[in-house]
């Protein structure tokens, strides 16, 4: 006979669907499922906590406290009201659990009474968030504050609140999520508003770190190269790094006229090693060179646009036997199958870059573009965190 029981939560009668152990397992699965849903639903809180830490200056505050700060230290160093100590404690708990900061041993509280206070320290991540005014605990020349501030600003975040109506619209490909929200494309906005400065600062901060990594971990990428064009190279940060490391390489930066107008003087860009700046459009012409660099350019564009850019690159370089190649720095989704953080970051970035109708790509998707653009071979080196170096040969 099948028994019935009364549910203590809703006073309704349910039929037993299995043994007590099976019912217990199903209940535990339900609770685990709910936990995972809440974890995802509240994920944006981590982003907002990071933004708050940047706005308040918590990484700098910890650096000024010789790399270890209690909550009272943080309040004093940031100028936050002492009455808000409990709020800061809760903020730091989230940022510690999520790995932005670390909590060291506790020390006796200044108030005595046998209490102890947590001591917060920097991690490799938060060391990158110490500003140029920090005391050397971070690496100021590779500071990532501008790179993190841009995706967390209101202009870049609000388009995602309208993701559902956009993704349900059959005309989505014609009007980006960003354009739907702001009435103009990102590239149009960067021509005429202060967002241009924030965007350039973001790209400069990222380029300094990534080019340091490239030149440290894989300098042979530039072996045999005598001239190079950095396409979309803005103020020449990447080209300058290459010119300093390889003075024999003649480096040129190609970008749109309004970008080149604000470019630094050639000698200022490369510390005495000349970098030439040329105004132009990568869709129509790329100056001739031994190699072409595309650092974080192609993920901004759809497949057809990437093919157009790469065809111009192919025209600009010599044949493979002559050493011609295109150096691409971009994500290859799934390039580190055993690294869950890398995989999730790539997937998140793919959804993120969708707001300007860009895309992060798997190797098979890259290969299709390369073939369509007329290239014969390529090599992928996944050494840059969630990004890779791709050498593309004509």
PDB file of N, CA, C and O in Angstrom, residues 43-68:
ATOM      1  N   UNK A  43      25.690  37.243  -8.321  1.00  0.00           N
ATOM      2  CA  UNK A  43      27.035  37.404  -8.838  1.00  0.00           C
ATOM      3  C   UNK A  43      27.413  38.851  -9.102  1.00  0.00           C
ATOM      4  O   UNK A  43      28.580  39.236  -8.942  1.00  0.00           O
ATOM      5  N   UNK A  44      26.434  39.675  -9.478  1.00  0.00           N
ATOM      6  CA  UNK A  44      26.740  41.076  -9.771  1.00  0.00           C
ATOM      7  C   UNK A  44      27.177  41.828  -8.521  1.00  0.00           C
ATOM      8  O   UNK A  44      27.846  42.874  -8.613  1.00  0.00           O
ATOM      9  N   UNK A  45      26.846  41.300  -7.343  1.00  0.00           N
ATOM     10  CA  UNK A  45      27.257  41.949  -6.108  1.00  0.00           C
ATOM     11  C   UNK A  45      28.784  41.941  -5.988  1.00  0.00           C
ATOM     12  O   UNK A  45      29.390  42.894  -5.483  1.00  0.00           O
ATOM     13  N   UNK A  46      29.426  40.873  -6.464  1.00  0.00           N
ATOM     14  CA  UNK A  46      30.894  40.839  -6.448  1.00  0.00           C
ATOM     15  C   UNK A  46      31.457  41.965  -7.307  1.00  0.00           C
ATOM     16  O   UNK A  46      32.439  42.612  -6.937  1.00  0.00           O
ATOM     17  N   UNK A  47      30.845  42.184  -8.471  1.00  0.00           N
ATOM     18  CA  UNK A  47      31.309  43.266  -9.345  1.00  0.00           C
ATOM     19  C   UNK A  47      31.139  44.622  -8.673  1.00  0.00           C
ATOM     20  O   UNK A  47      32.027  45.486  -8.745  1.00  0.00           O
ATOM     21  N   UNK A  48      29.994  44.811  -8.008  1.00  0.00           N
ATOM     22  CA  UNK A  48      29.746  46.086  -7.346  1.00  0.00           C
ATOM     23  C   UNK A  48      30.655  46.282  -6.144  1.00  0.00           C
ATOM     24  O   UNK A  48      31.066  47.411  -5.826  1.00  0.00           O
ATOM     25  N   UNK A  49      30.987  45.183  -5.460  1.00  0.00           N
ATOM     26  CA  UNK A  49      31.919  45.279  -4.341  1.00  0.00           C
ATOM     27  C   UNK A  49      33.305  45.681  -4.840  1.00  0.00           C
ATOM     28  O   UNK A  49      33.992  46.505  -4.217  1.00  0.00           O
ATOM     29  N   UNK A  50      33.727  45.119  -5.976  1.00  0.00           N
ATOM     30  CA  UNK A  50      35.003  45.499  -6.563  1.00  0.00           C
ATOM     31  C   UNK A  50      35.002  46.963  -6.962  1.00  0.00           C
ATOM     32  O   UNK A  50      35.964  47.693  -6.707  1.00  0.00           O
ATOM     33  N   UNK A  51      33.914  47.416  -7.580  1.00  0.00           N
ATOM     34  CA  UNK A  51      33.813  48.822  -7.975  1.00  0.00           C
ATOM     35  C   UNK A  51      33.894  49.732  -6.751  1.00  0.00           C
ATOM     36  O   UNK A  51      34.582  50.762  -6.763  1.00  0.00           O
ATOM     37  N   UNK A  52      33.211  49.354  -5.673  1.00  0.00           N
ATOM     38  CA  UNK A  52      33.244  50.159  -4.450  1.00  0.00           C
ATOM     39  C   UNK A  52      34.662  50.229  -3.898  1.00  0.00           C
ATOM     40  O   UNK A  52      35.126  51.302  -3.490  1.00  0.00           O
ATOM     41  N   UNK A  53      35.368  49.101  -3.898  1.00  0.00           N
ATOM     42  CA  UNK A  53      36.741  49.085  -3.397  1.00  0.00           C
ATOM     43  C   UNK A  53      37.638  50.011  -4.211  1.00  0.00           C
ATOM     44  O   UNK A  53      38.509  50.697  -3.651  1.00  0.00           O
ATOM     45  N   UNK A  54      37.435  50.042  -5.524  1.00  0.00           N
ATOM     46  CA  UNK A  54      38.215  50.934  -6.374  1.00  0.00           C
ATOM     47  C   UNK A  54      37.870  52.395  -6.101  1.00  0.00           C
ATOM     48  O   UNK A  54      38.761  53.251  -5.988  1.00  0.00           O
ATOM     49  N   UNK A  55      36.566  52.687  -5.999  1.00  0.00           N
ATOM     50  CA  UNK A  55      36.125  54.065  -5.775  1.00  0.00           C
ATOM     51  C   UNK A  55      36.618  54.595  -4.430  1.00  0.00           C
ATOM     52  O   UNK A  55      37.002  55.760  -4.300  1.00  0.00           O
ATOM     53  N   UNK A  56      36.588  53.718  -3.426  1.00  0.00           N
ATOM     54  CA  UNK A  56      37.000  54.117  -2.079  1.00  0.00           C
ATOM     55  C   UNK A  56      38.519  54.193  -1.968  1.00  0.00           C
ATOM     56  O   UNK A  56      39.060  54.977  -1.191  1.00  0.00           O
ATOM     57  N   UNK A  57      39.215  53.366  -2.738  1.00  0.00           N
ATOM     58  CA  UNK A  57      40.676  53.343  -2.677  1.00  0.00           C
ATOM     59  C   UNK A  57      41.222  52.356  -1.663  1.00  0.00           C
ATOM     60  O   UNK A  57      42.272  52.589  -1.058  1.00  0.00           O
ATOM     61  N   UNK A  58      40.552  51.230  -1.498  1.00  0.00           N
ATOM     62  CA  UNK A  58      40.986  50.246  -0.504  1.00  0.00           C
ATOM     63  C   UNK A  58      42.339  49.629  -0.844  1.00  0.00           C
ATOM     64  O   UNK A  58      43.185  49.471   0.050  1.00  0.00           O
ATOM     65  N   UNK A  59      42.624  49.259  -2.111  1.00  0.00           N
ATOM     66  CA  UNK A  59      43.969  48.724  -2.389  1.00  0.00           C
ATOM     67  C   UNK A  59      45.082  49.693  -2.003  1.00  0.00           C
ATOM     68  O   UNK A  59      46.088  49.289  -1.416  1.00  0.00           O
ATOM     69  N   UNK A  60      44.910  50.973  -2.329  1.00  0.00           N
ATOM     70  CA  UNK A  60      45.910  51.970  -1.938  1.00  0.00           C
ATOM     71  C   UNK A  60      46.024  52.070  -0.427  1.00  0.00           C
ATOM     72  O   UNK A  60      47.125  52.229   0.123  1.00  0.00           O
ATOM     73  N   UNK A  61      44.884  51.989   0.262  1.00  0.00           N
ATOM     74  CA  UNK A  61      44.888  52.102   1.720  1.00  0.00           C
ATOM     75  C   UNK A  61      45.696  50.972   2.349  1.00  0.00           C
ATOM     76  O   UNK A  61      46.495  51.190   3.271  1.00  0.00           O
ATOM     77  N   UNK A  62      45.518  49.752   1.851  1.00  0.00           N
ATOM     78  CA  UNK A  62      46.278  48.617   2.376  1.00  0.00           C
ATOM     79  C   UNK A  62      47.765  48.791   2.059  1.00  0.00           C
ATOM     80  O   UNK A  62      48.625  48.518   2.902  1.00  0.00           O
ATOM     81  N   UNK A  63      48.072  49.259   0.844  1.00  0.00           N
ATOM     82  CA  UNK A  63      49.476  49.484   0.469  1.00  0.00           C
ATOM     83  C   UNK A  63      50.122  50.518   1.375  1.00  0.00           C
ATOM     84  O   UNK A  63      51.277  50.351   1.794  1.00  0.00           O
ATOM     85  N   UNK A  64      49.385  51.591   1.702  1.00  0.00           N
ATOM     86  CA  UNK A  64      49.950  52.634   2.574  1.00  0.00           C
ATOM     87  C   UNK A  64      50.133  52.150   4.002  1.00  0.00           C
ATOM     88  O   UNK A  64      50.886  52.759   4.769  1.00  0.00           O
ATOM     89  N   UNK A  65      49.449  51.073   4.357  1.00  0.00           N
ATOM     90  CA  UNK A  65      49.609  50.485   5.698  1.00  0.00           C
ATOM     91  C   UNK A  65      50.633  49.356   5.673  1.00  0.00           C
ATOM     92  O   UNK A  65      50.531  48.388   6.446  1.00  0.00           O
ATOM     93  N   UNK A  66      51.602  49.470   4.767  1.00  0.00           N
ATOM     94  CA  UNK A  66      52.664  48.475   4.623  1.00  0.00           C
ATOM     95  C   UNK A  66      52.129  47.095   4.266  1.00  0.00           C
ATOM     96  O   UNK A  66      52.712  46.065   4.632  1.00  0.00           O
ATOM     97  N   UNK A  67      51.014  47.066   3.543  1.00  0.00           N
ATOM     98  CA  UNK A  67      50.505  45.816   3.018  1.00  0.00           C
ATOM     99  C   UNK A  67      49.636  45.022   3.955  1.00  0.00           C
ATOM    100  O   UNK A  67      49.225  43.902   3.615  1.00  0.00           O
ATOM    101  N   UNK A  68      49.326  45.549   5.131  1.00  0.00           N
ATOM    102  CA  UNK A  68      48.466  44.832   6.089  1.00  0.00           C
ATOM    103  C   UNK A  68      47.663  45.855   6.876  1.00  0.00           C
ATOM    104  O   UNK A  68      48.233  46.738   7.526  1.00  0.00           O
TER     105      UNK A  68
END
